[in-house]
Amino acid sequence: FTEETWVYRLEQIIPRFTMKDSSIPYLYLLCLSKGFEGLANISYLTRLPDSRIEMVMAMLVMFLSIYLSAYILGSLFQYLLASQQDALSEGFKKTIKSVETFADE
């Protein structure tokens, strides 16, 4: 990592983190962990996991949180769109149905 990256600057923010003692796989695992933190809206910037196992378990929990949020939002939007049956969507369904029957023949 170069001096322009956030991983390099992390040493200034968190004194416990040192680039010199960190291996390349640990740094990539740290990047994945921080990416999942951003997606899951957790963003503990000054908190680093103590071990690689803790980091992997935290990423698993964050992934499950993202998956659950996506499932809930997807279900809500599906029910919202299913309740709004209008003439335009019915016409679109008829057109798709006729295209499918034409393709089958």
CSV table of C-alpha atoms in Angstrom, one decimal:
chain,number,residue,atom,x,y,z
A,1,PHE,CA,0.0,0.0,0.0
A,2,THR,CA,1.2,3.5,-0.8
A,3,GLU,CA,1.1,6.6,1.3
A,4,GLU,CA,-2.0,7.8,-0.5
A,5,THR,CA,-4.2,4.9,0.7
A,6,TRP,CA,-6.4,4.9,3.8
A,7,VAL,CA,-4.8,1.8,5.0
A,8,TYR,CA,-1.5,3.6,5.3
A,9,ARG,CA,-3.1,6.6,7.0
A,10,LEU,CA,-4.8,4.2,9.5
A,11,GLU,CA,-1.5,4.2,11.5
A,12,GLN,CA,-2.0,7.9,12.3
A,13,ILE,CA,-5.6,7.5,13.3
A,14,ILE,CA,-5.2,4.3,15.4
A,15,PRO,CA,-1.8,4.1,17.2
A,16,ARG,CA,-2.3,0.4,17.9
A,17,PHE,CA,-2.2,-0.4,14.2
A,18,THR,CA,1.2,-0.5,12.5
A,19,MET,CA,1.9,-1.2,8.9
A,20,LYS,CA,5.3,-2.6,9.6
A,21,ASP,CA,3.9,-5.4,11.8
A,22,SER,CA,1.0,-6.2,9.5
A,23,SER,CA,1.2,-8.9,6.8
A,24,ILE,CA,-0.3,-8.5,3.3
A,25,PRO,CA,-3.1,-11.1,4.0
A,26,TYR,CA,-4.0,-9.2,7.2
A,27,LEU,CA,-4.2,-5.9,5.3
A,28,TYR,CA,-6.4,-7.4,2.6
A,29,LEU,CA,-8.7,-8.9,5.4
A,30,LEU,CA,-8.7,-5.5,7.0
A,31,CYS,CA,-9.8,-3.9,3.7
A,32,LEU,CA,-12.6,-6.5,3.3
A,33,SER,CA,-13.7,-5.9,6.9
A,34,LYS,CA,-13.8,-2.1,6.5
A,35,GLY,CA,-15.7,-2.6,3.2
A,36,PHE,CA,-18.4,-4.7,5.0
A,37,GLU,CA,-18.5,-2.1,7.8
A,38,GLY,CA,-19.3,0.6,5.2
A,39,LEU,CA,-22.0,-1.5,3.6
A,40,ALA,CA,-23.6,-2.5,6.9
A,41,ASN,CA,-23.4,1.1,8.1
A,42,ILE,CA,-21.5,0.1,11.2
A,43,SER,CA,-18.4,2.3,10.7
A,44,TYR,CA,-16.3,1.8,13.8
A,45,LEU,CA,-13.3,3.6,12.4
A,46,THR,CA,-11.2,3.6,15.5
A,47,ARG,CA,-12.0,0.0,16.5
A,48,LEU,CA,-9.9,-2.8,15.1
A,49,PRO,CA,-10.5,-6.5,15.8
A,50,ASP,CA,-8.0,-8.1,18.0
A,51,SER,CA,-7.5,-11.2,15.9
A,52,ARG,CA,-8.1,-12.5,12.4
A,53,ILE,CA,-10.8,-14.9,13.8
A,54,GLU,CA,-12.7,-11.9,15.3
A,55,MET,CA,-12.4,-10.0,12.1
A,56,VAL,CA,-13.8,-13.0,10.1
A,57,MET,CA,-16.7,-13.4,12.5
A,58,ALA,CA,-17.5,-9.7,12.4
A,59,MET,CA,-17.5,-9.8,8.6
A,60,LEU,CA,-19.9,-12.8,8.8
A,61,VAL,CA,-22.3,-10.9,11.1
A,62,MET,CA,-22.1,-7.8,8.9
A,63,PHE,CA,-22.8,-10.0,5.8
A,64,LEU,CA,-25.8,-11.5,7.5
A,65,SER,CA,-27.0,-8.0,8.5
A,66,ILE,CA,-26.7,-6.8,4.9
A,67,TYR,CA,-28.5,-9.9,3.6
A,68,LEU,CA,-31.3,-9.5,6.1
A,69,SER,CA,-31.7,-5.8,5.3
A,70,ALA,CA,-31.8,-6.6,1.6
A,71,TYR,CA,-34.4,-9.4,2.1
A,72,ILE,CA,-36.7,-7.2,4.2
A,73,LEU,CA,-36.5,-4.2,1.8
A,74,GLY,CA,-37.0,-6.5,-1.2
A,75,SER,CA,-40.1,-8.0,0.4
A,76,LEU,CA,-41.5,-4.7,1.3
A,77,PHE,CA,-40.9,-3.2,-2.2
A,78,GLN,CA,-42.4,-6.3,-3.8
A,79,TYR,CA,-45.6,-6.0,-1.7
A,80,LEU,CA,-45.7,-2.3,-2.5
A,81,LEU,CA,-45.4,-2.9,-6.2
A,82,ALA,CA,-47.8,-5.9,-6.2
A,83,SER,CA,-50.5,-3.8,-4.6
A,84,GLN,CA,-50.3,-1.2,-7.3
A,85,GLN,CA,-51.9,-3.0,-10.2
A,86,ASP,CA,-52.8,-0.5,-12.9
A,87,ALA,CA,-53.7,-0.7,-16.6
A,88,LEU,CA,-50.1,0.0,-17.8
A,89,SER,CA,-48.7,-3.0,-15.9
A,90,GLU,CA,-51.5,-5.2,-17.0
A,91,GLY,CA,-50.9,-4.2,-20.6
A,92,PHE,CA,-47.2,-4.9,-20.2
A,93,LYS,CA,-48.0,-8.4,-18.8
A,94,LYS,CA,-50.3,-9.1,-21.8
A,95,THR,CA,-47.5,-8.0,-24.2
A,96,ILE,CA,-45.0,-10.2,-22.5
A,97,LYS,CA,-47.4,-13.1,-22.5
A,98,SER,CA,-48.0,-12.7,-26.3
A,99,VAL,CA,-44.3,-12.5,-26.9
A,100,GLU,CA,-43.8,-15.7,-24.9
A,101,THR,CA,-46.5,-17.6,-26.9
A,102,PHE,CA,-45.0,-16.3,-30.1
A,103,ALA,CA,-41.6,-17.5,-29.1
A,104,ASP,CA,-43.0,-21.0,-28.1
A,105,GLU,CA,-44.6,-21.5,-31.6
